[in-house]
mmCIF file of C-alpha atoms and ligand atoms in Angstrom:
data_model
loop_
_atom_site.group_PDB
_atom_site.id
_atom_site.type_symbol
_atom_site.label_atom_id
_atom_site.label_comp_id
_atom_site.label_asym_id
_atom_site.label_seq_id
_atom_site.Cartn_x
_atom_site.Cartn_y
_atom_site.Cartn_z
ATOM 1 C CA MET A 1 0.000 0.000 0.000
ATOM 2 C CA SER A 2 1.808 3.101 -1.214
ATOM 3 C CA GLU A 3 1.236 6.349 -3.043
ATOM 4 C CA ALA A 4 3.430 7.061 -6.050
ATOM 5 C CA ASP A 5 3.908 10.734 -5.246
ATOM 6 C CA CYS A 6 4.432 10.298 -1.483
ATOM 7 C CA LEU A 7 7.940 11.222 -0.295
ATOM 8 C CA PHE A 8 8.027 8.696 2.546
ATOM 9 C CA CYS A 9 6.577 5.883 0.393
ATOM 10 C CA ARG A 10 9.467 6.614 -1.969
ATOM 11 C CA ILE A 11 11.923 6.336 0.930
ATOM 12 C CA VAL A 12 10.352 2.954 1.866
ATOM 13 C CA ALA A 13 10.735 1.871 -1.774
ATOM 14 C CA LYS A 14 14.401 3.026 -1.659
ATOM 15 C CA GLU A 15 13.770 5.413 -4.556
ATOM 16 C CA ILE A 16 15.007 8.248 -2.308
ATOM 17 C CA PRO A 17 17.963 7.645 0.035
ATOM 18 C CA ALA A 18 17.591 8.019 3.792
ATOM 19 C CA ASP A 19 19.791 7.440 6.825
ATOM 20 C CA VAL A 20 17.891 4.450 8.220
ATOM 21 C CA VAL A 21 18.530 3.750 11.915
ATOM 22 C CA HIS A 22 15.888 1.107 12.691
ATOM 23 C CA GLU A 23 13.674 -1.222 10.700
ATOM 24 C CA THR A 24 11.071 -3.878 11.412
ATOM 25 C CA GLU A 25 8.823 -5.815 9.050
ATOM 26 C CA ARG A 26 6.238 -3.023 9.088
ATOM 27 C CA THR A 27 8.096 0.085 10.299
ATOM 28 C CA LEU A 28 11.048 2.199 9.214
ATOM 29 C CA ALA A 29 12.984 4.880 11.119
ATOM 30 C CA PHE A 30 15.390 7.351 9.526
ATOM 31 C CA ARG A 31 17.083 10.623 10.468
ATOM 32 C CA ASP A 32 15.236 13.847 9.709
ATOM 33 C CA ILE A 33 16.914 15.793 6.907
ATOM 34 C CA ASP A 34 16.610 19.025 8.954
ATOM 35 C CA PRO A 35 17.257 17.953 12.568
ATOM 36 C CA GLN A 36 15.787 20.108 15.351
ATOM 37 C CA ALA A 37 17.652 18.323 18.162
ATOM 38 C CA PRO A 38 20.805 16.172 18.507
ATOM 39 C CA THR A 39 18.531 13.158 17.949
ATOM 40 C CA HIS A 40 15.757 13.726 15.428
ATOM 41 C CA VAL A 41 14.470 10.526 13.867
ATOM 42 C CA LEU A 42 11.231 9.943 11.969
ATOM 43 C CA VAL A 43 9.401 6.656 12.565
ATOM 44 C CA ILE A 44 6.837 5.544 10.004
ATOM 45 C CA PRO A 45 4.716 2.554 9.093
ATOM 46 C CA LYS A 46 5.843 1.234 5.713
ATOM 47 C CA ASP A 47 2.226 1.277 4.566
ATOM 48 C CA HIS A 48 0.736 4.631 3.696
ATOM 49 C CA TYR A 49 -1.642 6.357 6.127
ATOM 50 C CA ARG A 50 -2.029 10.111 5.890
ATOM 51 C CA ASP A 51 -1.878 10.867 9.609
ATOM 52 C CA ALA A 52 -1.994 9.446 13.130
ATOM 53 C CA ALA A 53 -5.792 9.353 13.109
ATOM 54 C CA ALA A 54 -5.891 7.236 9.953
ATOM 55 C CA LEU A 55 -3.202 4.936 11.370
ATOM 56 C CA ALA A 56 -5.068 4.448 14.653
ATOM 57 C CA ALA A 57 -8.370 3.879 12.815
ATOM 58 C CA ALA A 58 -6.774 1.076 10.808
ATOM 59 C CA ASP A 59 -6.982 -0.855 14.092
ATOM 60 C CA HIS A 60 -4.558 -3.681 13.490
ATOM 61 C CA GLY A 61 -1.810 -2.966 15.979
ATOM 62 C CA LEU A 62 0.323 -0.941 13.625
ATOM 63 C CA ALA A 63 0.162 2.253 15.720
ATOM 64 C CA ASP A 64 1.413 0.139 18.603
ATOM 65 C CA GLU A 65 4.325 -1.104 16.494
ATOM 66 C CA VAL A 66 5.239 2.454 15.461
ATOM 67 C CA ILE A 67 5.338 3.621 19.091
ATOM 68 C CA LYS A 68 7.386 0.585 20.132
ATOM 69 C CA ALA A 69 9.791 1.285 17.257
ATOM 70 C CA ALA A 70 10.092 4.918 18.425
ATOM 71 C CA HIS A 71 11.079 3.738 21.886
ATOM 72 C CA ALA A 72 13.587 1.277 20.410
ATOM 73 C CA VAL A 73 15.138 4.193 18.505
ATOM 74 C CA ALA A 74 15.324 6.246 21.722
ATOM 75 C CA GLU A 75 17.092 3.367 23.469
ATOM 76 C CA GLN A 76 19.474 2.910 20.547
ATOM 77 C CA GLU A 77 20.237 6.661 20.546
ATOM 78 C CA GLY A 78 20.881 6.644 24.299
ATOM 79 C CA ILE A 79 18.056 9.071 25.164
ATOM 80 C CA ALA A 80 15.468 6.686 26.598
ATOM 81 C CA GLY A 81 16.675 7.406 30.137
ATOM 82 C CA SER A 82 17.228 11.176 29.839
ATOM 83 C CA GLY A 83 13.917 11.598 28.055
ATOM 84 C CA TYR A 84 12.639 12.296 24.587
ATOM 85 C CA ARG A 85 9.607 13.681 22.858
ATOM 86 C CA LEU A 86 7.458 11.681 20.431
ATOM 87 C CA VAL A 87 5.448 14.060 18.224
ATOM 88 C CA PHE A 88 2.860 13.308 15.561
ATOM 89 C CA ASN A 89 1.993 16.588 13.870
ATOM 90 C CA THR A 90 -1.526 15.967 12.610
ATOM 91 C CA GLY A 91 -2.985 18.341 10.046
ATOM 92 C CA PRO A 92 -1.791 21.626 8.535
ATOM 93 C CA GLN A 93 -2.273 23.845 11.586
ATOM 94 C CA ALA A 94 -0.102 21.503 13.637
ATOM 95 C CA GLY A 95 2.655 21.854 11.043
ATOM 96 C CA GLN A 96 2.247 18.537 9.229
ATOM 97 C CA THR A 97 3.939 18.917 5.852
ATOM 98 C CA VAL A 98 4.388 15.283 4.783
ATOM 99 C CA PHE A 99 1.102 13.405 4.673
ATOM 100 C CA HIS A 100 2.471 9.944 5.418
ATOM 101 C CA VAL A 101 2.153 9.520 9.179
ATOM 102 C CA HIS A 102 5.449 9.885 11.037
ATOM 103 C CA GLY A 103 6.430 10.172 14.664
ATOM 104 C CA HIS A 104 9.271 12.573 15.388
ATOM 105 C CA VAL A 105 11.635 11.178 18.040
ATOM 106 C CA LEU A 106 13.375 14.255 19.480
ATOM 107 C CA GLY A 107 15.949 14.315 22.248
ATOM 108 C CA GLY A 108 19.506 14.834 23.328
ATOM 109 C CA ARG A 109 18.867 18.327 24.710
ATOM 110 C CA GLY A 110 16.384 19.975 27.060
ATOM 111 C CA LEU A 111 13.094 20.497 25.233
ATOM 112 C CA THR A 112 10.866 23.425 26.131
ATOM 113 C CA TRP A 113 7.140 23.339 26.743
ATOM 114 C CA PRO A 114 4.742 24.563 25.419
ATOM 115 C CA PRO A 115 5.834 23.919 21.823
ATOM 116 C CA GLY A 116 5.734 26.810 19.354
HETATM 117 P P1 5GP B 201 6.085 17.309 9.527
HETATM 118 O O1 5GP B 201 6.324 18.774 9.322
HETATM 119 O O2 5GP B 201 5.174 16.748 8.445
HETATM 120 O O3 5GP B 201 5.643 16.914 10.902
HETATM 121 O O4 5GP B 201 7.501 16.611 9.359
HETATM 122 C C1 5GP B 201 8.084 16.325 8.134
HETATM 123 C C2 5GP B 201 9.561 16.150 8.388
HETATM 124 O O5 5GP B 201 10.141 15.505 7.290
HETATM 125 C C3 5GP B 201 10.305 17.472 8.583
HETATM 126 O O6 5GP B 201 10.901 17.497 9.873
HETATM 127 C C4 5GP B 201 11.334 17.486 7.454
HETATM 128 O O7 5GP B 201 12.579 18.025 7.852
HETATM 129 C C5 5GP B 201 11.439 16.017 7.098
HETATM 130 N N1 5GP B 201 11.786 15.764 5.724
HETATM 131 C C6 5GP B 201 11.284 16.395 4.622
HETATM 132 N N2 5GP B 201 11.819 15.874 3.506
HETATM 133 C C7 5GP B 201 12.682 14.899 3.901
HETATM 134 C C8 5GP B 201 13.524 13.990 3.191
HETATM 135 O O8 5GP B 201 13.608 13.965 1.962
HETATM 136 N N3 5GP B 201 14.273 13.128 3.949
HETATM 137 C C9 5GP B 201 14.218 13.132 5.314
HETATM 138 N N4 5GP B 201 14.999 12.241 5.941
HETATM 139 N N5 5GP B 201 13.417 13.948 6.009
HETATM 140 C C10 5GP B 201 12.654 14.825 5.309
HETATM 141 ZN ZN1 ZN B 202 3.264 7.370 1.827
#
């Protein structure tokens, strides 16, 4: 399940290179091209869902796998203990620019709250 013009589907298909840091049968994690923190990794399901709501509605455990993969990335990056933020921008006003659901794993520095 992919969309020909979707950037992250093209990364899954290896048509566009990415710095992959973690992979499972149904998930992929790669470094953000414009990192906002010392660790900034994007975790996606390999199948295409436009946002977190669509992923959760699919109701087959895939959202669970994505969150587990995000935590595995945090452990691998050495930030699971110090803390990290897992962000799913959902919709234009939240700043979502790529409409293939992705969790941002951010950490390695103190993160402020509230977000901008
Ligand atoms: P959003 O704004 O949709 O929550 O996040 C999209 C993220 O994808 C941004 O942080 C942006 O830097 C990242 N991004 C955009 N294009 C590419 C790309 O070609 N490769 C990688 N690795 N990240 C990308
Ligand atoms: Zn896609």
